[in-house]
């Protein structure tokens, strides 16, 4: 399932691990991912162009 909020996108999907957390960032995008009870929430945020 994908939800779009302007420059941000939230993705919900099944995960193979009961708990995990990740945050990464590039010049163009940042990703924050949290797995809780085998459900993964991923938030993609596009960086504003400088």
CSV table of N, CA, C and O in Angstrom, one decimal:
chain,number,residue,atom,x,y,z
A,1,UNK,N,0.9,-1.2,0.0
A,1,UNK,CA,0.0,0.0,0.0
A,1,UNK,C,0.9,1.2,0.0
A,1,UNK,O,1.9,1.3,0.7
A,2,UNK,N,0.6,2.2,-0.9
A,2,UNK,CA,1.4,3.4,-1.0
A,2,UNK,C,0.5,4.6,-0.7
A,2,UNK,O,-0.6,4.7,-1.3
A,3,UNK,N,1.0,5.6,0.1
A,3,UNK,CA,0.3,6.8,0.3
A,3,UNK,C,1.2,7.9,-0.1
A,3,UNK,O,2.4,7.9,0.3
A,4,UNK,N,0.8,8.9,-0.9
A,4,UNK,CA,1.6,10.0,-1.3
A,4,UNK,C,1.2,11.3,-0.7
A,4,UNK,O,0.0,11.6,-0.7
A,5,UNK,N,2.1,12.0,-0.1
A,5,UNK,CA,1.9,13.3,0.6
A,5,UNK,C,2.8,14.4,0.0
A,5,UNK,O,3.9,14.6,0.6
A,6,UNK,N,2.5,14.9,-1.1
A,6,UNK,CA,3.5,15.9,-1.7
A,6,UNK,C,4.8,15.3,-2.1
A,6,UNK,O,4.9,14.4,-2.9
A,7,UNK,N,5.9,15.7,-1.4
A,7,UNK,CA,7.2,15.1,-1.6
A,7,UNK,C,7.5,13.9,-0.8
A,7,UNK,O,8.6,13.4,-0.8
A,8,UNK,N,6.5,13.4,0.0
A,8,UNK,CA,6.7,12.3,0.8
A,8,UNK,C,5.8,11.1,0.4
A,8,UNK,O,4.7,11.3,-0.1
A,9,UNK,N,6.4,9.9,0.5
A,9,UNK,CA,5.6,8.7,0.2
A,9,UNK,C,5.7,7.7,1.3
A,9,UNK,O,6.8,7.4,1.7
A,10,UNK,N,4.6,7.2,1.8
A,10,UNK,CA,4.6,6.2,2.8
A,10,UNK,C,4.2,4.8,2.2
A,10,UNK,O,3.2,4.7,1.5
A,11,UNK,N,5.0,3.8,2.5
A,11,UNK,CA,4.8,2.5,1.9
A,11,UNK,C,4.6,1.5,3.1
A,11,UNK,O,5.5,1.5,4.0
A,12,UNK,N,3.5,0.7,3.0
A,12,UNK,CA,3.3,-0.3,4.0
A,12,UNK,C,3.4,-1.7,3.4
A,12,UNK,O,2.8,-1.9,2.3
A,13,UNK,N,4.2,-2.6,3.9
A,13,UNK,CA,4.3,-3.9,3.4
A,13,UNK,C,4.7,-4.9,4.5
A,13,UNK,O,5.1,-4.5,5.6
A,14,UNK,N,4.7,-6.2,4.2
A,14,UNK,CA,5.0,-7.2,5.1
A,14,UNK,C,6.5,-7.3,5.2
A,14,UNK,O,7.2,-7.1,4.2
A,15,UNK,N,7.0,-7.6,6.4
A,15,UNK,CA,8.5,-7.7,6.6
A,15,UNK,C,8.8,-9.1,7.2
A,15,UNK,O,8.0,-9.8,7.7
A,16,UNK,N,10.0,-9.5,6.9
A,16,UNK,CA,10.5,-10.9,7.4
A,16,UNK,C,11.0,-10.8,8.9
A,16,UNK,O,11.2,-11.8,9.5
A,17,UNK,N,11.2,-9.6,9.4
A,17,UNK,CA,11.7,-9.5,10.8
A,17,UNK,C,10.6,-8.8,11.7
A,17,UNK,O,9.9,-7.9,11.2
A,18,UNK,N,10.5,-9.2,12.9
A,18,UNK,CA,9.5,-8.6,13.8
A,18,UNK,C,9.9,-7.1,14.2
A,18,UNK,O,9.0,-6.3,14.4
A,19,UNK,N,11.2,-6.8,14.3
A,19,UNK,CA,11.5,-5.4,14.6
A,19,UNK,C,12.8,-5.0,13.9
A,19,UNK,O,13.8,-5.8,13.9
A,20,UNK,N,12.8,-3.9,13.2
A,20,UNK,CA,14.0,-3.4,12.5
A,20,UNK,C,13.8,-1.9,12.3
A,20,UNK,O,12.6,-1.4,12.3
A,21,UNK,N,14.9,-1.1,12.3
A,21,UNK,CA,14.8,0.3,12.1
A,21,UNK,C,16.0,0.7,11.2
A,21,UNK,O,17.1,0.2,11.3
A,22,UNK,N,15.7,1.6,10.2
A,22,UNK,CA,16.8,2.0,9.3
A,22,UNK,C,16.5,3.5,8.9
A,22,UNK,O,15.3,3.8,8.7
A,23,UNK,N,17.6,4.3,8.8
A,23,UNK,CA,17.4,5.6,8.3
A,23,UNK,C,18.6,5.9,7.4
A,23,UNK,O,19.8,5.7,7.8
A,24,UNK,N,18.4,6.3,6.2
A,24,UNK,CA,19.5,6.6,5.2
A,24,UNK,C,19.1,7.9,4.5
A,24,UNK,O,18.0,8.2,4.3
A,25,UNK,N,20.1,8.5,3.9
A,25,UNK,CA,19.9,9.8,3.2
A,25,UNK,C,20.9,9.9,2.1
A,25,UNK,O,22.1,9.6,2.2
A,26,UNK,N,20.4,10.4,0.9
A,26,UNK,CA,21.3,10.8,-0.2
A,26,UNK,C,21.1,12.3,-0.5
A,26,UNK,O,20.3,12.9,0.2
A,27,UNK,N,21.7,12.8,-1.5
A,27,UNK,CA,21.5,14.2,-1.9
A,27,UNK,C,20.1,14.5,-2.2
A,27,UNK,O,19.5,15.5,-2.0
A,28,UNK,N,19.4,13.5,-2.9
A,28,UNK,CA,18.1,13.7,-3.4
A,28,UNK,C,16.9,13.2,-2.5
A,28,UNK,O,15.8,13.6,-2.7
A,29,UNK,N,17.2,12.2,-1.7
A,29,UNK,CA,16.1,11.5,-1.0
A,29,UNK,C,16.5,11.0,0.4
A,29,UNK,O,17.7,10.6,0.6
A,30,UNK,N,15.6,11.0,1.3
A,30,UNK,CA,15.9,10.3,2.6
A,30,UNK,C,14.9,9.2,2.8
A,30,UNK,O,13.8,9.3,2.3
A,31,UNK,N,15.3,8.1,3.5
A,31,UNK,CA,14.5,7.0,3.7
A,31,UNK,C,14.5,6.6,5.2
A,31,UNK,O,15.6,6.5,5.8
A,32,UNK,N,13.3,6.5,5.8
A,32,UNK,CA,13.2,6.0,7.2
A,32,UNK,C,12.3,4.8,7.1
A,32,UNK,O,11.2,4.9,6.5
A,33,UNK,N,12.8,3.7,7.7
A,33,UNK,CA,12.0,2.5,7.6
A,33,UNK,C,11.9,1.8,9.0
A,33,UNK,O,12.9,1.8,9.7
A,34,UNK,N,10.7,1.4,9.4
A,34,UNK,CA,10.5,0.8,10.7
A,34,UNK,C,9.7,-0.5,10.5
A,34,UNK,O,8.6,-0.4,9.9
A,35,UNK,N,10.2,-1.6,11.0
A,35,UNK,CA,9.4,-2.8,11.0
A,35,UNK,C,8.9,-3.1,12.4
A,35,UNK,O,9.7,-3.1,13.3
A,36,UNK,N,7.6,-3.4,12.5
A,36,UNK,CA,7.0,-3.6,13.8
A,36,UNK,C,6.0,-4.7,13.7
A,36,UNK,O,5.1,-4.6,12.9
A,37,UNK,N,6.3,-5.8,14.4
A,37,UNK,CA,5.4,-7.0,14.3
A,37,UNK,C,5.1,-7.4,12.8
A,37,UNK,O,4.0,-7.6,12.4
A,38,UNK,N,6.2,-7.6,12.1
A,38,UNK,CA,6.2,-8.0,10.7
A,38,UNK,C,5.5,-7.1,9.7
A,38,UNK,O,5.2,-7.5,8.6
A,39,UNK,N,5.2,-5.9,10.1
A,39,UNK,CA,4.7,-4.9,9.2
A,39,UNK,C,5.8,-3.8,9.0
A,39,UNK,O,6.2,-3.2,10.0
A,40,UNK,N,6.1,-3.5,7.8
A,40,UNK,CA,7.2,-2.5,7.5
A,40,UNK,C,6.6,-1.2,7.1
A,40,UNK,O,5.8,-1.2,6.1
A,41,UNK,N,6.9,-0.1,7.7
A,41,UNK,CA,6.5,1.2,7.3
A,41,UNK,C,7.8,1.9,6.8
A,41,UNK,O,8.7,2.1,7.5
A,42,UNK,N,7.7,2.4,5.5
A,42,UNK,CA,8.8,3.1,4.9
A,42,UNK,C,8.4,4.4,4.5
A,42,UNK,O,7.4,4.6,3.8
A,43,UNK,N,9.1,5.5,4.9
A,43,UNK,CA,8.8,6.8,4.5
A,43,UNK,C,9.9,7.4,3.6
A,43,UNK,O,11.1,7.5,4.0
A,44,UNK,N,9.6,7.7,2.4
A,44,UNK,CA,10.5,8.3,1.4
A,44,UNK,C,10.2,9.8,1.3
A,44,UNK,O,9.1,10.1,1.1
A,45,UNK,N,11.3,10.6,1.5
A,45,UNK,CA,11.1,12.0,1.4
A,45,UNK,C,12.1,12.6,0.4
A,45,UNK,O,13.3,12.4,0.6
A,46,UNK,N,11.6,13.3,-0.6
A,46,UNK,CA,12.4,13.9,-1.6
A,46,UNK,C,13.0,15.2,-1.0
A,46,UNK,O,12.2,16.0,-0.4
A,47,UNK,N,14.3,15.4,-1.2
A,47,UNK,CA,14.9,16.7,-0.7
A,47,UNK,C,14.6,17.8,-1.7
A,47,UNK,O,14.5,17.6,-2.9
A,48,UNK,N,14.4,19.0,-1.1
A,48,UNK,CA,14.1,20.1,-2.0
A,48,UNK,C,15.4,20.5,-2.8
A,48,UNK,O,16.5,20.4,-2.3
A,49,UNK,N,15.2,20.8,-4.0
A,49,UNK,CA,16.3,21.2,-4.9
A,49,UNK,C,16.9,22.5,-4.4
A,49,UNK,O,16.2,23.5,-4.2
A,50,UNK,N,18.2,22.5,-4.3
A,50,UNK,CA,18.9,23.8,-3.8
A,50,UNK,C,19.3,24.7,-4.9
A,50,UNK,O,19.5,24.2,-6.0
